[in-house]
Short mmCIF file of C-alpha atoms and ligand atoms in Angstrom, two decimals:
data_model
loop_
_atom_site.label_atom_id
_atom_site.label_comp_id
_atom_site.label_asym_id
_atom_site.label_seq_id
_atom_site.Cartn_x
_atom_site.Cartn_y
_atom_site.Cartn_z
CA MET A 10 75.78 -26.52 53.36
CA ALA A 11 73.85 -27.02 50.15
CA ASN A 12 70.58 -25.18 49.51
CA THR A 13 68.01 -27.38 51.18
CA ILE A 14 64.24 -27.62 51.14
CA LEU A 15 62.79 -29.22 54.23
CA VAL A 16 59.23 -30.56 53.88
CA GLY A 17 56.78 -32.46 56.02
CA ALA A 18 56.25 -35.92 54.51
CA GLN A 19 52.95 -36.64 56.29
CA TRP A 20 50.04 -34.47 57.54
CA GLY A 21 52.03 -31.73 59.30
CA ASP A 22 53.57 -31.57 62.79
CA GLU A 23 56.28 -34.04 61.82
CA GLY A 24 58.85 -32.20 63.94
CA LYS A 25 59.98 -29.80 61.20
CA GLY A 26 60.75 -27.07 63.74
CA LYS A 27 63.14 -29.27 65.66
CA ILE A 28 64.93 -30.51 62.52
CA ILE A 29 65.14 -26.98 61.07
CA ASP A 30 66.69 -25.88 64.33
CA VAL A 31 69.46 -28.49 64.13
CA LEU A 32 70.06 -27.90 60.39
CA THR A 33 70.19 -24.11 60.90
CA GLU A 34 73.64 -24.52 62.42
CA GLU A 35 75.07 -25.00 58.90
CA ALA A 36 72.74 -22.62 57.01
CA ASP A 37 72.99 -18.85 56.45
CA VAL A 38 69.44 -17.91 55.46
CA ILE A 39 66.25 -19.62 56.66
CA VAL A 40 63.18 -19.06 54.49
CA ARG A 41 59.45 -19.60 54.98
CA SER A 42 57.79 -19.77 51.57
CA GLN A 43 54.17 -20.83 52.15
CA GLY A 44 51.43 -21.16 54.74
CA GLY A 45 50.79 -18.65 57.48
CA ASN A 46 50.22 -18.69 61.21
CA ASN A 47 48.31 -21.95 60.84
CA ALA A 48 51.81 -23.44 61.34
CA GLY A 49 53.12 -24.20 64.81
CA HIS A 50 56.78 -25.24 64.95
CA THR A 51 58.11 -26.26 68.34
CA VAL A 52 61.76 -25.82 69.20
CA PHE A 53 63.46 -26.43 72.53
CA VAL A 54 66.63 -24.54 73.35
CA GLY A 55 67.75 -25.97 76.64
CA ARG A 56 64.61 -26.00 78.78
CA GLN A 57 63.03 -23.07 77.00
CA LYS A 58 60.21 -23.97 74.63
CA TYR A 59 59.47 -21.75 71.63
CA VAL A 60 56.51 -22.18 69.28
CA LEU A 61 57.04 -20.35 65.99
CA HIS A 62 54.10 -19.57 63.71
CA LEU A 63 55.28 -17.09 61.06
CA VAL A 64 58.84 -16.27 62.02
CA PRO A 65 61.33 -18.84 60.64
CA SER A 66 62.71 -21.09 63.38
CA GLY A 67 66.24 -19.98 62.42
CA ILE A 68 65.64 -16.82 64.48
CA LEU A 69 66.70 -18.80 67.56
CA HIS A 70 70.27 -19.00 66.22
CA LYS A 71 72.47 -15.91 66.35
CA GLY A 72 73.83 -14.49 63.09
CA LYS A 73 71.28 -16.05 60.72
CA GLN A 74 69.04 -14.19 58.28
CA CYS A 75 65.36 -15.16 58.37
CA VAL A 76 63.03 -14.49 55.47
CA ILE A 77 59.24 -14.57 55.26
CA GLY A 78 58.83 -15.03 51.52
CA ASN A 79 56.25 -13.88 48.99
CA GLY A 80 54.31 -17.16 49.16
CA VAL A 81 53.44 -16.79 52.85
CA VAL A 82 50.13 -15.23 53.93
CA VAL A 83 50.89 -12.90 56.81
CA ASP A 84 48.52 -11.84 59.55
CA PRO A 85 50.34 -8.61 60.49
CA VAL A 86 48.79 -8.23 63.96
CA SER A 87 49.68 -11.80 64.81
CA LEU A 88 53.23 -11.35 63.43
CA VAL A 89 53.74 -8.31 65.68
CA GLU A 90 52.58 -10.36 68.70
CA GLU A 91 54.94 -13.17 67.75
CA ILE A 92 57.92 -10.83 67.41
CA GLU A 93 57.07 -9.19 70.74
CA GLY A 94 56.74 -12.61 72.39
CA LEU A 95 60.15 -13.65 71.08
CA ARG A 96 61.75 -10.40 72.22
CA LYS A 97 60.31 -10.90 75.71
CA LEU A 98 62.10 -14.26 75.79
CA GLY A 99 65.36 -12.53 74.92
CA VAL A 100 65.45 -13.46 71.23
CA ARG A 101 66.93 -10.76 68.96
CA VAL A 102 64.52 -9.85 66.18
CA SER A 103 65.69 -6.84 64.20
CA LYS A 104 67.91 -6.72 61.12
CA ASN A 105 67.89 -10.53 61.03
CA LEU A 106 64.24 -10.70 59.87
CA PHE A 107 63.02 -9.81 56.37
CA LEU A 108 59.41 -9.69 55.25
CA SER A 109 58.53 -9.89 51.56
CA GLU A 110 56.73 -6.82 50.25
CA THR A 111 54.65 -9.03 47.96
CA ALA A 112 53.41 -11.46 50.61
CA HIS A 113 49.63 -11.30 50.92
CA ILE A 114 48.09 -10.25 54.19
CA VAL A 115 45.40 -12.02 56.17
CA LEU A 116 42.60 -9.66 57.21
CA PRO A 117 39.94 -10.11 59.91
CA TYR A 118 37.31 -10.88 57.26
CA HIS A 119 39.40 -13.85 56.15
CA ARG A 120 39.30 -15.24 59.67
CA GLU A 121 35.55 -14.60 59.96
CA LEU A 122 34.88 -16.21 56.57
CA ASP A 123 37.02 -19.20 57.54
CA ALA A 124 34.93 -19.68 60.70
CA GLN A 125 31.57 -19.12 58.98
CA ARG A 126 32.34 -21.50 56.12
CA GLU A 127 33.30 -24.20 58.61
CA VAL A 128 29.96 -23.75 60.40
CA LEU A 129 28.10 -23.97 57.09
CA LYS A 130 29.91 -27.18 56.14
CA GLY A 131 28.62 -28.82 59.32
CA ARG A 132 29.83 -32.37 59.58
CA ASN A 133 31.79 -31.97 56.35
CA LYS A 134 33.96 -29.27 57.89
CA ILE A 135 37.70 -29.29 57.18
CA GLY A 136 38.72 -28.64 60.76
CA THR A 137 40.81 -25.59 59.84
CA THR A 138 42.90 -23.64 62.30
CA LYS A 139 40.50 -20.68 61.74
CA ARG A 140 43.41 -18.40 60.97
CA GLY A 141 41.82 -17.21 57.72
CA ILE A 142 44.34 -19.05 55.54
CA GLY A 143 41.92 -20.45 52.92
CA PRO A 144 40.08 -17.17 52.30
CA ALA A 145 43.39 -15.22 52.15
CA TYR A 146 44.85 -17.53 49.48
CA GLY A 147 41.43 -17.44 47.78
CA ASP A 148 41.66 -13.64 47.46
CA LYS A 149 45.23 -13.95 46.20
CA ALA A 150 44.11 -16.28 43.40
CA ALA A 151 41.07 -14.08 42.67
CA ARG A 152 43.44 -11.07 42.42
CA VAL A 153 41.67 -9.08 45.11
CA GLY A 154 44.19 -9.59 47.91
CA LEU A 155 46.06 -6.90 49.82
CA ARG A 156 49.81 -7.25 50.10
CA VAL A 157 52.47 -6.11 52.52
CA LEU A 158 53.37 -3.27 50.14
CA ASP A 159 49.78 -2.03 50.43
CA LEU A 160 49.85 -2.31 54.21
CA VAL A 161 52.89 -0.07 54.57
CA ASN A 162 51.47 2.59 52.23
CA PRO A 163 48.83 4.39 54.39
CA ASP A 164 46.79 5.99 51.60
CA ARG A 165 46.70 2.95 49.41
CA PHE A 166 45.85 0.69 52.35
CA ALA A 167 42.93 2.90 53.46
CA GLU A 168 41.48 2.97 49.96
CA LYS A 169 41.82 -0.77 49.28
CA LEU A 170 40.65 -1.82 52.72
CA LYS A 171 37.48 0.28 52.41
CA LEU A 172 36.56 -1.41 49.13
CA ARG A 173 37.35 -4.92 50.25
CA LEU A 174 35.64 -4.52 53.61
CA LYS A 175 32.45 -3.30 51.94
CA GLU A 176 32.19 -6.43 49.80
CA ASN A 177 33.27 -8.83 52.52
CA ASN A 178 30.85 -7.38 55.06
CA GLU A 179 28.01 -8.13 52.65
CA VAL A 180 29.21 -11.71 52.29
CA LEU A 181 29.67 -12.10 56.04
CA LYS A 182 26.16 -10.83 56.75
CA ALA A 183 24.72 -13.21 54.13
CA LEU A 184 26.50 -16.11 55.83
CA GLY A 185 25.02 -15.16 59.19
CA GLY A 186 28.17 -13.48 60.53
CA LYS A 187 28.86 -9.97 61.83
CA ALA A 188 30.03 -7.02 59.74
CA LEU A 189 33.45 -5.65 60.72
CA SER A 190 34.17 -2.03 61.63
CA TYR A 191 36.45 -0.24 59.17
CA LYS A 192 37.79 2.02 61.91
CA GLN A 193 38.88 -0.86 64.15
CA VAL A 194 40.45 -2.92 61.40
CA HIS A 195 42.17 0.11 59.91
CA GLU A 196 43.60 1.22 63.25
CA SER A 197 45.02 -2.12 64.30
CA TYR A 198 46.40 -2.95 60.84
CA ARG A 199 47.98 0.46 60.32
CA ALA A 200 49.69 0.16 63.72
CA ALA A 201 50.99 -3.28 62.72
CA GLY A 202 52.07 -1.86 59.34
CA ASP A 203 54.17 0.84 61.03
CA TYR A 204 55.72 -1.72 63.38
CA LEU A 205 56.60 -4.10 60.53
CA LYS A 206 57.84 -1.49 58.04
CA PRO A 207 61.54 -1.83 58.98
CA PHE A 208 61.41 -5.55 58.13
CA VAL A 209 59.80 -5.10 54.72
CA THR A 210 62.00 -5.59 51.69
CA ASN A 211 62.32 -7.14 48.25
CA THR A 212 63.19 -10.64 49.46
CA VAL A 213 63.53 -12.02 45.91
CA VAL A 214 66.54 -9.74 45.33
CA LEU A 215 67.90 -10.49 48.82
CA LEU A 216 67.76 -14.25 48.21
CA HIS A 217 69.22 -13.91 44.74
CA GLN A 218 72.19 -11.98 46.18
CA ALA A 219 72.60 -14.55 48.96
CA CYS A 220 72.82 -17.29 46.30
CA GLN A 221 75.36 -15.32 44.29
CA GLN A 222 77.49 -14.87 47.39
CA GLY A 223 77.43 -18.63 47.96
CA ARG A 224 75.41 -18.36 51.16
CA SER A 225 73.33 -21.43 51.90
CA LEU A 226 69.56 -21.38 52.06
CA LEU A 227 67.33 -23.56 54.18
CA PHE A 228 63.62 -23.59 53.32
CA GLU A 229 61.38 -24.25 56.30
CA GLY A 230 58.31 -26.06 55.02
CA ALA A 231 55.05 -25.60 56.87
CA GLN A 232 52.22 -28.18 57.06
CA GLY A 233 52.88 -31.45 55.23
CA THR A 234 52.61 -33.21 51.88
CA PHE A 235 49.05 -34.52 52.41
CA LEU A 236 47.82 -31.02 53.30
CA ASP A 237 49.09 -29.71 49.93
CA ILE A 238 46.39 -27.97 47.88
CA ASP A 239 47.32 -30.03 44.79
CA HIS A 240 48.80 -33.23 46.17
CA GLY A 241 46.99 -33.64 49.47
CA THR A 242 43.70 -35.24 50.51
CA TYR A 243 41.60 -32.51 48.86
CA PRO A 244 39.38 -30.88 50.10
CA TYR A 245 40.81 -31.76 53.54
CA VAL A 246 43.94 -29.74 52.92
CA THR A 247 45.38 -26.30 53.52
CA SER A 248 45.44 -23.73 50.72
CA SER A 249 49.13 -23.60 49.76
CA ASN A 250 51.67 -25.84 48.05
CA THR A 251 53.33 -27.48 51.01
CA THR A 252 55.44 -29.72 48.77
CA ALA A 253 58.95 -28.91 47.57
CA GLY A 254 57.89 -26.93 44.49
CA GLY A 255 56.18 -24.39 46.74
CA ALA A 256 59.57 -23.35 48.12
CA CYS A 257 60.59 -21.98 44.69
CA THR A 258 57.37 -20.19 43.78
CA GLY A 259 57.00 -18.92 47.32
CA SER A 260 60.45 -17.35 47.44
CA GLY A 261 61.52 -16.54 43.89
CA VAL A 262 64.52 -18.86 44.16
CA PRO A 263 64.72 -20.87 40.92
CA PRO A 264 64.60 -24.71 40.99
CA HIS A 265 68.15 -25.19 39.67
CA ARG A 266 69.48 -23.53 42.85
CA ILE A 267 68.10 -26.34 45.02
CA ASP A 268 70.58 -29.05 45.99
CA ARG A 269 68.62 -31.37 48.22
CA VAL A 270 65.23 -32.08 49.72
CA VAL A 271 64.91 -33.39 53.27
CA GLY A 272 61.62 -35.04 54.23
CA VAL A 273 60.67 -35.00 57.90
CA MET A 274 58.39 -37.71 59.19
CA LYS A 275 57.36 -39.13 62.52
CA ALA A 276 58.03 -42.78 63.31
CA TYR A 277 54.23 -43.03 63.37
CA THR A 278 51.47 -40.84 61.84
CA THR A 279 49.43 -37.93 63.17
CA ARG A 280 46.85 -35.56 61.76
CA VAL A 281 44.89 -32.62 63.19
CA GLY A 282 41.57 -31.73 61.59
CA GLU A 283 39.23 -33.79 59.44
CA GLY A 284 39.85 -36.02 56.43
CA PRO A 285 41.01 -39.57 55.83
CA LEU A 286 43.84 -41.10 57.86
CA PRO A 287 44.02 -44.75 56.79
CA THR A 288 46.23 -46.03 59.63
CA GLU A 289 44.37 -44.22 62.44
CA ASN A 290 44.45 -46.33 65.57
CA ALA A 291 42.98 -45.80 69.04
CA GLU A 292 45.63 -47.82 70.87
CA ILE A 293 48.51 -45.69 69.66
CA ALA A 294 46.50 -42.48 70.16
CA ASP A 295 45.77 -43.41 73.79
CA LEU A 296 49.40 -44.34 74.36
CA LEU A 297 50.74 -41.02 73.02
CA HIS A 298 48.06 -38.81 74.58
CA GLY A 299 48.64 -40.64 77.87
CA MET A 300 52.27 -39.53 77.67
CA GLY A 301 51.04 -35.93 77.28
CA ARG A 302 52.11 -35.90 73.63
CA GLU A 303 50.44 -35.06 70.36
CA PHE A 304 48.41 -32.00 71.18
CA GLY A 305 48.42 -29.30 68.47
CA ALA A 306 51.03 -26.54 68.82
CA THR A 307 48.70 -23.91 67.29
CA THR A 308 45.20 -24.87 68.43
CA GLY A 309 45.88 -27.30 71.30
CA ARG A 310 43.58 -29.89 69.70
CA PRO A 311 44.50 -33.54 70.36
CA ARG A 312 46.10 -34.93 67.21
CA ARG A 313 44.69 -38.08 65.64
CA CYS A 314 47.33 -40.81 65.69
CA GLY A 315 48.07 -43.97 63.73
CA TRP A 316 50.72 -46.40 62.56
CA PHE A 317 53.41 -45.36 60.11
CA ASP A 318 52.01 -45.31 56.59
CA SER A 319 54.64 -46.12 53.97
CA VAL A 320 52.13 -45.90 51.10
CA ALA A 321 51.80 -42.23 52.01
CA THR A 322 55.50 -41.52 52.64
CA ARG A 323 56.46 -43.24 49.37
CA HIS A 324 54.09 -40.86 47.60
CA ALA A 325 55.64 -37.96 49.51
CA ALA A 326 59.12 -39.06 48.41
CA MET A 327 57.92 -39.04 44.81
CA VAL A 328 56.12 -35.69 44.85
CA ASN A 329 58.87 -33.84 46.74
CA GLY A 330 61.91 -35.62 45.34
CA ILE A 331 63.03 -36.43 48.88
CA ASP A 332 66.76 -37.26 49.03
CA GLU A 333 67.12 -37.63 52.76
CA LEU A 334 64.84 -38.51 55.63
CA ALA A 335 64.70 -37.18 59.16
CA VAL A 336 62.61 -39.51 61.35
CA THR A 337 61.39 -37.94 64.60
CA ASN A 338 59.61 -39.10 67.74
CA ILE A 339 61.17 -42.55 67.61
CA ASP A 340 61.06 -42.54 71.42
CA GLY A 341 57.24 -42.42 71.26
CA LEU A 342 57.25 -46.10 70.30
CA ASP A 343 59.73 -47.22 73.00
CA SER A 344 57.18 -49.15 75.08
CA LEU A 345 55.46 -51.16 72.33
CA GLU A 346 55.61 -54.94 72.00
CA THR A 347 54.79 -54.93 68.29
CA ILE A 348 54.84 -52.06 65.80
CA LYS A 349 52.97 -51.96 62.51
CA ILE A 350 53.71 -50.27 59.18
CA ALA A 351 51.14 -49.97 56.40
CA ILE A 352 52.69 -51.34 53.21
CA GLY A 353 49.59 -51.24 51.00
CA TYR A 354 45.83 -50.64 51.11
CA ARG A 355 42.85 -52.76 50.23
CA CYS A 356 39.62 -51.18 49.02
CA GLY A 357 36.62 -52.94 47.45
CA GLY A 358 38.62 -56.04 46.53
CA LYS A 359 41.38 -53.97 44.90
CA ARG A 360 44.90 -53.66 46.28
CA TYR A 361 46.59 -50.27 46.17
CA ASP A 362 50.35 -49.90 46.35
CA TYR A 363 50.10 -46.18 45.66
CA PHE A 364 48.23 -43.36 47.37
CA PRO A 365 44.72 -42.97 45.82
CA SER A 366 43.86 -39.41 44.75
CA ASP A 367 40.17 -39.76 45.54
CA VAL A 368 39.37 -39.15 49.24
CA GLU A 369 36.20 -41.24 48.83
CA ILE A 370 38.37 -44.25 47.97
CA LEU A 371 41.01 -43.35 50.51
CA SER A 372 38.48 -43.13 53.31
CA HIS A 373 37.41 -46.72 52.59
CA CYS A 374 40.93 -48.11 52.36
CA GLU A 375 41.99 -50.75 54.86
CA PRO A 376 45.73 -50.81 55.45
CA ILE A 377 47.74 -53.95 54.85
CA TYR A 378 50.26 -54.11 57.66
CA ALA A 379 53.72 -55.56 58.14
CA GLU A 380 54.59 -56.19 61.80
CA PHE A 381 57.87 -55.43 63.49
CA PRO A 382 59.05 -56.41 66.97
CA GLY A 383 59.26 -53.47 69.39
CA TRP A 384 62.51 -52.67 71.24
CA LYS A 385 60.99 -51.96 74.69
CA THR A 386 64.00 -49.88 75.70
CA PRO A 387 64.19 -46.11 76.30
CA THR A 388 65.97 -44.45 73.38
CA SER A 389 65.85 -40.78 74.39
CA SER A 390 69.42 -40.56 75.68
CA ILE A 391 71.06 -42.56 72.87
CA LYS A 392 73.52 -40.49 70.82
CA GLU A 393 74.74 -42.90 68.13
CA PHE A 394 72.86 -44.94 65.57
CA LYS A 395 74.76 -48.11 66.34
CA LYS A 396 73.78 -47.82 70.02
CA LEU A 397 70.04 -47.94 69.20
CA PRO A 398 68.48 -51.33 70.04
CA PRO A 399 68.72 -53.66 66.99
CA PRO A 400 64.91 -53.91 66.51
CA CYS A 401 64.78 -50.10 66.46
CA ARG A 402 67.48 -49.95 63.77
CA GLU A 403 65.59 -52.60 61.78
CA TYR A 404 62.39 -50.59 62.08
CA LEU A 405 64.08 -47.39 60.89
CA LYS A 406 65.75 -49.21 58.03
CA ALA A 407 62.32 -50.53 56.97
CA LEU A 408 60.80 -47.01 57.14
CA ALA A 409 63.55 -45.65 54.89
CA ASP A 410 63.49 -48.59 52.43
CA LEU A 411 59.70 -48.53 52.12
CA THR A 412 59.71 -44.73 51.69
CA GLY A 413 62.54 -44.88 49.18
CA ALA A 414 65.03 -42.36 50.56
CA ARG A 415 68.18 -42.34 52.69
CA LEU A 416 67.80 -41.98 56.45
CA SER A 417 70.08 -39.15 57.56
CA ILE A 418 68.65 -38.00 60.90
CA ALA A 419 67.01 -39.99 63.69
CA SER A 420 65.42 -37.94 66.47
CA VAL A 421 64.81 -39.47 69.91
CA GLY A 422 63.58 -36.42 71.82
CA PRO A 423 62.57 -32.78 71.37
CA ALA A 424 65.95 -31.28 72.36
CA ARG A 425 68.85 -30.36 70.10
CA ASP A 426 71.13 -32.98 71.61
CA GLN A 427 68.57 -35.76 71.11
CA THR A 428 69.47 -35.96 67.44
CA ILE A 429 71.41 -38.80 65.82
CA PHE A 430 73.14 -38.04 62.50
CA LEU A 431 73.86 -40.95 60.15
P1 GDP B 18 56.20 -29.15 63.25
O1 GDP B 18 54.94 -28.40 63.02
O2 GDP B 18 56.50 -30.11 62.15
O3 GDP B 18 57.37 -28.25 63.55
O4 GDP B 18 55.97 -30.04 64.55
P2 GDP B 18 55.28 -29.57 65.93
O5 GDP B 18 56.24 -28.72 66.67
O6 GDP B 18 53.94 -29.02 65.68
O7 GDP B 18 55.07 -30.97 66.62
C1 GDP B 18 56.12 -31.85 66.83
C2 GDP B 18 56.20 -32.15 68.32
O8 GDP B 18 57.11 -33.19 68.51
C3 GDP B 18 56.74 -30.98 69.14
O9 GDP B 18 56.14 -31.00 70.40
C4 GDP B 18 58.24 -31.30 69.27
O10 GDP B 18 58.83 -30.73 70.42
C5 GDP B 18 58.18 -32.79 69.37
N1 GDP B 18 59.35 -33.53 68.90
C6 GDP B 18 60.05 -33.38 67.76
N2 GDP B 18 60.94 -34.39 67.62
C7 GDP B 18 60.79 -35.17 68.72
C8 GDP B 18 61.36 -36.41 69.14
O11 GDP B 18 62.21 -36.98 68.47
N3 GDP B 18 60.91 -36.93 70.31
C9 GDP B 18 59.98 -36.31 71.08
N4 GDP B 18 59.62 -36.88 72.22
N5 GDP B 18 59.39 -35.17 70.70
C10 GDP B 18 59.78 -34.63 69.52
P1 IMO B 19 52.66 -27.25 60.86
O1 IMO B 19 53.50 -26.30 60.02
C1 IMO B 19 49.13 -29.75 61.13
C2 IMO B 19 45.55 -28.46 58.99
C3 IMO B 19 44.33 -28.06 59.81
C4 IMO B 19 43.24 -28.51 58.85
C5 IMO B 19 43.82 -28.18 57.48
C6 IMO B 19 43.35 -26.83 56.93
O2 IMO B 19 52.71 -26.97 62.31
O3 IMO B 19 52.93 -28.67 60.49
P2 IMO B 19 44.00 -24.32 57.52
O4 IMO B 19 43.88 -23.55 58.80
O5 IMO B 19 45.39 -24.38 56.99
O6 IMO B 19 43.02 -23.88 56.47
O7 IMO B 19 43.55 -25.82 57.92
O8 IMO B 19 45.23 -28.15 57.65
N1 IMO B 19 46.80 -27.73 59.32
C7 IMO B 19 47.82 -28.28 59.99
N2 IMO B 19 47.96 -29.50 60.56
N3 IMO B 19 50.17 -28.89 61.15
C8 IMO B 19 50.07 -27.69 60.56
O9 IMO B 19 51.14 -26.87 60.43
C9 IMO B 19 48.85 -27.31 59.98
N4 IMO B 19 48.40 -26.20 59.35
C10 IMO B 19 47.16 -26.48 58.95
O10 IMO B 19 44.29 -28.74 61.03
O11 IMO B 19 43.10 -29.91 58.90
MG1 MG B 20 53.17 -28.01 64.00
#
């Protein structure tokens, strides 16, 4: 298989975990390059459900190498818990997992600052996952972050932690939060450091060698295009580059090594957290929540739901250079009489055929919809594209045409065998 970047083409939770899992079959190395344990990727293997946060979803396949790259922010205590949880379920995690020595680590003060800043923002809060992601990337950019190579060096870690904790405790107290105990943080992080040491390596060299040996790489994007720090609905975004370019900077694999970009999107739209969502719709939210679907994999929060937004996915195709599309959760629309797709927006008498950069404008945009007849037939056991009901095929064709990329995977259920390849 070619070297592939897989990205979310909407606001996250597009079903990346499931699609990664099916694409892993043909890949040799699966790489996370950005984000942290704010991600929640659900994969079903048979009846067993796994939710991956930091460990690449490829871990569920035997004989694959999984890399947590330099661009990821790693909460070491949480990573240890995740590895332990996987091992309890019988998943082998040993020489198949590699952790970049230059990945930045998330510390308890990042989580506390994340929570305090959300409180201060009041009704303008972002609705973060409170995993400390923003403050950890903030420290990275400010050049005061601690990295995995500091964590596994006891003397250096003690010295740096002391300094950073002193400053951050002052900030926390000023924000109305609690100061953290050096002893407690040091103890738990050093224990995690010892546990993780065998996984730590120079992943840039490892990936370079894999490329030279002709092994194929699969980049597992986290979050989605509109949560990108540069291209998303700023400030209602996460703090990393979730778009395709982030895979290169976050792994050290150069752009010319990339052969294709796969964009994953739901047959409708969802978003967790605050910020504009032009096609948000109560009817479709009630329908999906009523089916027990669309609750966050990381925080359990109900996801906001809406119609498919092709203005957004067209923008995602442009920013990521999406070659192929994987459309998931098609079965979620099985019962509908009529299905809508946003094909443009109207705001203050102006029509937009592109995604406005300004969230003020975006939040006042009214979608212009095209309507499609529903198929009112269960699709979850269909195995071939030509067996899908004709209105369903028409709908998928419209999604792909409006987005501007080739449909290559249609997913009709969470399981591996509920995947139609085109
Ligand atoms: P990710 O963050 O992009 O990996 O997505 P999540 O795992 O957070 O959320 C996607 C949800 O949709 C999970 O519960 C998946 O099991 C589920 N899912 C993925 N594809 C399909 C599908 O085609 N049909 C159904 N019914 N569920 C799906
Ligand atoms: P996966 O990989 C959906 C959202 C949060 C919030 C914003 C900022 O499972 O698709 P953060 O904690 O990152 O500072 O929160 O981003 N968010 C996600 N939404 N899926 C995710 O990951 C997300 N990771 C962060 O809800 O709106
Ligand atoms: Mg998710």
